């Protein structure tokens, strides 16, 4: 992960220097350089694109306001005046327009929800009465703002209520306001910093994709090899057994949102898989895991091998084990793997899992929800490959179809997600928001295609992106991105076919690709090095003359 500091602009109607200081001094990734807009100048900053706060352009902008400052009508409601709800919501709409108006000035905009201090009781018993109670109206304001911001692809609403709950009574202190115009206690700012960094990691493609768990005393209670399948603690009326079952349900829920599950355990594989298959209280069965290493070898080595088998990078992995010695081994050997501090009490396993902020994403696509099934289909493909032997025969037997589409409203979300998450088969590792990508494509000399891959085992979804731009008599490949799930199946060559065909239609003489080396994109550089493209050693540029045909590979059926 890059050690370059991201620029974060903080815009607030209260003193927010505490958050800026926390961000500037926190060494957890990503590193952030925080600057604050002038105090109480929210609207002037948001409405003025030429304001100095926007130069240089911030990577992240957080707009944190108080509801009574955004809505004068809500301020009157707090004084127990009779105020029509529609007046308040109209003022929320006006604020939403100000926020969405900055989408071109920042890569990512974050807006915390509005909250009230814990000591504010409003109408007490009637405070949740619609149209009257302060709490009820504030909920409607937040819902209205969320709905209005949802249309902006790089703007996200953060739940500040969770930060307040974490801080408890320390969330608000009137003395801080009177002494320094500070609305929240420091514990709230600490929670806000963590949420901001989690949002940045999600938006810039740094979320985790794979959870690897131990078995004994992690997925169930007890040592399977010592006590046998029927004696492990799992489910039933035992509070510890119930806690393990709940933890499994939490892992299964992660799988339902697209996070892969794996196993690394020191056990006898046959015995462990038999327990997974047949214990009546198991929530997770064999088919729920993308892969496993169950043996007596070093867990760090097993974890690295399993990750490589799944075509993922170690930066995508979370490792959970009840044994602190094994956790320390993985931390020291594989520092890119996230190894959370794990509680000794199984009744805290689920809450610890649910508190992890490393799985955040900016969108949940159909490919995400079906990722686990896709990996199950991949195991069947590999089994078929072992049975057939010849790679060419295996590819032909898959009956692969590649569907090519331009960027559109249906595929945009997934395409941007793929662009920002993929590291291995990625020509330049360019990261862009949806708004930035749409703006880039407004130039008529540029073209982008998305590639969907399916075979007889199932639909792998949108797994590839290729974009080109004309530069004189040459067409340059700008983005060449392919999911690791379909690497090495001639999809890469199909993407080049599309680029070369388009370049020929534009009367370009050559198609060029210049890989930018990163720690992760070795597979992309290896692909071009092994291709028939001609390499210019001086510039590191690969080129293909459009006078030569570049056909669709024989195993592929292309649909456009």
Coordinates of C-alpha atoms in Angstrom, one line a residue, residues 253-525:
X253 CA -23.4 -13.4 6.6
X254 CA -20.1 -12.0 5.4
X255 CA -20.1 -14.7 2.7
X256 CA -23.5 -13.5 1.6
X257 CA -22.2 -10.0 1.0
X258 CA -19.3 -11.4 -1.1
X259 CA -16.5 -12.1 1.4
X260 CA -14.7 -15.4 0.8
X261 CA -14.1 -17.9 3.6
X262 CA -11.2 -20.2 4.0
X263 CA -9.7 -22.6 6.5
X264 CA -6.1 -23.0 7.8
X265 CA -6.0 -25.5 10.6
X266 CA -3.6 -28.0 12.2
X267 CA -5.8 -31.1 12.0
X268 CA -6.4 -34.3 10.1
X269 CA -8.1 -33.1 6.9
X270 CA -10.4 -36.1 6.6
X271 CA -11.5 -35.9 10.2
X272 CA -12.1 -32.1 10.0
X273 CA -14.1 -32.2 6.8
X274 CA -16.2 -35.1 8.1
X275 CA -17.1 -32.9 11.1
X276 CA -17.9 -29.9 8.9
X277 CA -20.1 -32.1 6.7
X278 CA -21.9 -34.0 9.3
X279 CA -22.1 -32.3 12.7
X280 CA -25.8 -31.4 13.1
X281 CA -25.1 -27.9 14.5
X282 CA -22.6 -26.8 11.8
X283 CA -23.8 -23.5 10.1
X284 CA -20.9 -23.5 7.7
X285 CA -20.5 -26.6 5.4
X286 CA -17.8 -27.5 3.0
X287 CA -19.4 -25.7 0.1
X288 CA -19.3 -22.4 2.0
X289 CA -15.4 -22.3 1.9
X290 CA -13.5 -21.2 -1.1
X291 CA -10.5 -23.3 -0.1
X292 CA -8.6 -24.8 2.8
X293 CA -5.3 -26.1 4.1
X294 CA -5.9 -28.6 6.9
X295 CA -2.6 -30.3 7.8
X296 CA 0.3 -30.1 10.3
X297 CA 2.4 -27.6 8.3
X298 CA 3.3 -24.0 9.3
X299 CA 0.1 -21.9 9.2
X300 CA 1.8 -18.9 7.6
X301 CA 3.0 -21.0 4.7
X302 CA -0.4 -22.6 4.4
X303 CA -2.1 -19.2 4.4
X304 CA 0.2 -17.9 1.7
X305 CA -0.4 -21.0 -0.4
X306 CA -4.2 -20.8 0.0
X307 CA -4.2 -17.1 -0.9
X308 CA -2.1 -17.7 -4.0
X309 CA -4.4 -20.6 -5.0
X310 CA -7.4 -18.2 -4.9
X311 CA -5.5 -15.7 -7.0
X312 CA -5.7 -13.0 -4.3
X313 CA -3.0 -10.9 -2.7
X314 CA -2.1 -11.1 1.0
X315 CA -3.4 -7.6 1.5
X316 CA -6.9 -9.0 0.9
X317 CA -6.7 -11.5 3.8
X318 CA -8.0 -11.5 7.4
X319 CA -6.7 -14.3 9.6
X320 CA -8.7 -15.4 12.7
X321 CA -7.2 -17.8 15.2
X322 CA -7.7 -18.2 18.9
X323 CA -4.0 -19.1 19.4
X324 CA -1.9 -16.0 20.1
X325 CA 1.3 -17.8 19.1
X326 CA -0.1 -18.7 15.6
X327 CA -1.4 -15.1 15.3
X328 CA 2.0 -13.7 16.1
X329 CA 3.6 -16.1 13.6
X330 CA 1.3 -14.8 10.8
X331 CA 1.7 -11.2 11.8
X332 CA 5.5 -11.4 11.7
X333 CA 5.8 -13.5 8.6
X334 CA 3.0 -12.0 6.5
X335 CA 2.6 -8.4 7.6
X336 CA 0.1 -7.6 4.8
X337 CA -2.4 -10.0 6.3
X338 CA -4.7 -8.4 8.9
X339 CA -4.6 -10.4 12.1
X340 CA -7.1 -8.8 14.5
X341 CA -6.6 -9.1 18.3
X342 CA -9.0 -11.9 19.1
X343 CA -10.8 -12.3 22.4
X344 CA -10.4 -15.3 24.7
X345 CA -14.1 -15.5 25.4
X346 CA -16.0 -17.2 22.5
X347 CA -19.1 -15.2 23.5
X348 CA -17.3 -12.1 22.2
X349 CA -16.3 -13.7 18.8
X350 CA -19.3 -12.5 16.9
X351 CA -19.2 -8.9 18.2
X352 CA -15.5 -8.7 17.4
X353 CA -16.1 -9.9 13.9
X354 CA -18.9 -7.5 13.3
X355 CA -16.8 -4.6 14.6
X356 CA -14.1 -5.1 11.9
X357 CA -14.2 -2.1 9.4
X358 CA -12.0 -3.7 6.7
X359 CA -14.9 -5.2 4.6
X360 CA -16.5 -1.8 3.7
X361 CA -17.2 -1.3 0.0
X362 CA -18.7 1.6 -2.0
X363 CA -21.2 -0.7 -3.7
X364 CA -22.4 -4.3 -3.5
X365 CA -22.8 -5.8 -7.0
X366 CA -24.3 -9.0 -8.2
X367 CA -20.8 -10.3 -8.7
X368 CA -20.0 -9.6 -5.0
X369 CA -23.0 -11.5 -3.8
X370 CA -22.2 -14.5 -6.1
X371 CA -18.5 -14.5 -5.5
X372 CA -18.5 -17.6 -3.3
X373 CA -20.5 -19.5 -5.8
X374 CA -18.1 -18.4 -8.5
X375 CA -15.2 -19.8 -6.5
X376 CA -17.1 -23.1 -6.0
X377 CA -17.5 -23.2 -9.8
X378 CA -13.8 -22.6 -10.2
X379 CA -13.0 -25.7 -8.1
X380 CA -15.1 -27.7 -10.5
X381 CA -13.2 -26.2 -13.4
X382 CA -9.9 -27.2 -11.8
X383 CA -11.1 -30.7 -11.2
X384 CA -12.1 -30.9 -14.9
X385 CA -8.6 -29.6 -15.9
X386 CA -7.0 -32.3 -13.8
X387 CA -9.1 -34.9 -15.6
X388 CA -8.5 -33.7 -19.1
X389 CA -4.9 -32.8 -18.8
X390 CA -4.3 -30.6 -21.9
X391 CA -4.8 -26.9 -21.3
X392 CA -6.1 -26.3 -24.8
X393 CA -8.6 -29.2 -24.5
X394 CA -9.6 -27.9 -21.1
X395 CA -10.3 -24.4 -22.3
X396 CA -12.3 -25.8 -25.3
X397 CA -14.4 -27.9 -22.9
X398 CA -15.4 -24.9 -20.8
X399 CA -17.5 -23.5 -23.7
X400 CA -16.5 -19.9 -22.8
X401 CA -18.5 -16.9 -23.8
X402 CA -17.2 -13.3 -23.5
X403 CA -19.8 -10.5 -23.7
X404 CA -18.4 -7.0 -24.5
X405 CA -20.3 -3.8 -23.6
X406 CA -19.5 -0.1 -23.3
X407 CA -19.7 1.5 -19.9
X408 CA -23.4 2.1 -19.0
X409 CA -25.7 2.7 -16.1
X410 CA -26.0 -1.1 -15.5
X411 CA -22.4 -2.0 -15.4
X412 CA -20.8 1.3 -14.2
X413 CA -20.8 0.4 -10.5
X414 CA -19.1 -3.0 -11.0
X415 CA -16.6 -1.6 -13.5
X416 CA -15.4 1.1 -11.1
X417 CA -15.2 -1.4 -8.3
X418 CA -13.0 -3.7 -10.5
X419 CA -10.8 -0.8 -11.6
X420 CA -10.1 0.1 -8.0
X421 CA -9.7 -3.3 -6.5
X422 CA -7.7 -5.3 -9.1
X423 CA -4.0 -5.4 -8.6
X424 CA -2.5 -8.3 -10.5
X425 CA -3.7 -8.1 -14.1
X426 CA -3.7 -4.3 -14.1
X427 CA -1.7 -2.4 -16.7
X428 CA -1.3 0.9 -14.8
X429 CA -3.2 0.4 -11.5
X430 CA -5.1 3.6 -12.2
X431 CA -7.7 4.3 -9.6
X432 CA -10.8 6.5 -10.4
X433 CA -14.2 7.3 -9.0
X434 CA -17.3 6.8 -11.2
X435 CA -17.5 10.6 -11.7
X436 CA -13.8 10.7 -12.7
X437 CA -14.2 7.8 -15.2
X438 CA -17.3 9.3 -16.8
X439 CA -15.5 12.7 -17.1
X440 CA -12.5 11.0 -18.7
X441 CA -14.7 9.2 -21.3
X442 CA -16.3 12.4 -22.4
X443 CA -13.4 12.9 -24.8
X444 CA -14.5 11.3 -28.1
X445 CA -10.9 10.0 -28.7
X446 CA -11.4 7.6 -25.8
X447 CA -13.2 4.3 -25.5
X448 CA -13.8 1.8 -22.8
X449 CA -15.2 -1.8 -22.9
X450 CA -16.4 -4.1 -20.2
X451 CA -16.1 -7.9 -20.5
X452 CA -18.4 -10.4 -18.9
X453 CA -17.2 -14.1 -18.9
X454 CA -19.4 -17.2 -18.6
X455 CA -18.9 -20.9 -19.2
X456 CA -20.7 -24.1 -18.7
X457 CA -20.1 -24.0 -15.0
X458 CA -21.6 -20.5 -14.5
X459 CA -21.4 -16.8 -15.0
X460 CA -18.3 -15.1 -13.6
X461 CA -19.9 -11.7 -14.2
X462 CA -18.1 -8.5 -15.2
X463 CA -14.4 -9.4 -14.9
X464 CA -12.5 -7.3 -17.4
X465 CA -12.0 -3.7 -18.5
X466 CA -10.1 -2.3 -21.4
X467 CA -9.8 1.3 -22.4
X468 CA -8.0 3.1 -25.2
X469 CA -7.3 6.6 -26.3
X470 CA -6.0 8.0 -29.7
X471 CA -2.8 9.9 -29.7
X472 CA -2.0 10.9 -33.3
X473 CA -1.7 7.8 -35.4
X474 CA -1.4 5.5 -32.3
X475 CA -3.9 4.0 -30.0
X476 CA -2.8 3.7 -26.4
X477 CA -4.2 1.1 -24.0
X478 CA -4.9 3.0 -20.8
X479 CA -6.6 0.4 -18.7
X480 CA -6.2 -3.3 -19.0
X481 CA -7.8 -4.9 -16.0
X482 CA -8.9 -8.5 -15.5
X483 CA -10.1 -10.3 -12.4
X484 CA -7.8 -13.0 -11.1
X485 CA -10.8 -15.4 -11.4
X486 CA -10.4 -15.7 -15.2
X487 CA -6.8 -15.0 -15.8
X488 CA -5.0 -17.3 -18.2
X489 CA -8.2 -18.4 -20.1
X490 CA -7.6 -16.3 -23.3
X491 CA -9.8 -13.5 -22.0
X492 CA -6.7 -11.3 -22.1
X493 CA -6.3 -11.9 -25.8
X494 CA -10.0 -11.2 -26.4
X495 CA -9.5 -7.8 -24.8
X496 CA -6.6 -7.1 -27.0
X497 CA -8.7 -8.1 -30.0
X498 CA -11.2 -5.5 -29.1
X499 CA -8.6 -2.8 -28.7
X500 CA -6.8 -3.6 -31.9
X501 CA -10.1 -3.8 -33.9
X502 CA -11.2 -0.4 -32.6
X503 CA -7.8 1.1 -33.4
X504 CA -7.9 -0.2 -36.9
X505 CA -11.4 1.3 -37.3
X506 CA -10.0 4.7 -36.2
X507 CA -7.2 4.4 -38.8
X508 CA -4.5 4.1 -36.1
X509 CA -1.2 2.6 -37.2
X510 CA -0.2 1.0 -33.9
X511 CA -1.7 -0.1 -30.6
X512 CA 0.6 0.5 -27.6
X513 CA 0.6 -0.7 -24.0
X514 CA 3.1 0.4 -21.4
X515 CA 2.8 -1.5 -18.1
X516 CA 3.7 0.6 -15.0
X517 CA 5.4 -1.8 -12.6
X518 CA 3.9 -2.2 -9.1
X519 CA 4.5 -4.7 -6.4
X520 CA 1.3 -6.6 -7.4
X521 CA 1.0 -6.4 -11.2
X522 CA 3.7 -8.9 -12.2
X523 CA 1.1 -11.2 -13.9
X524 CA 0.1 -8.3 -16.2
X525 CA 3.8 -7.5 -17.1

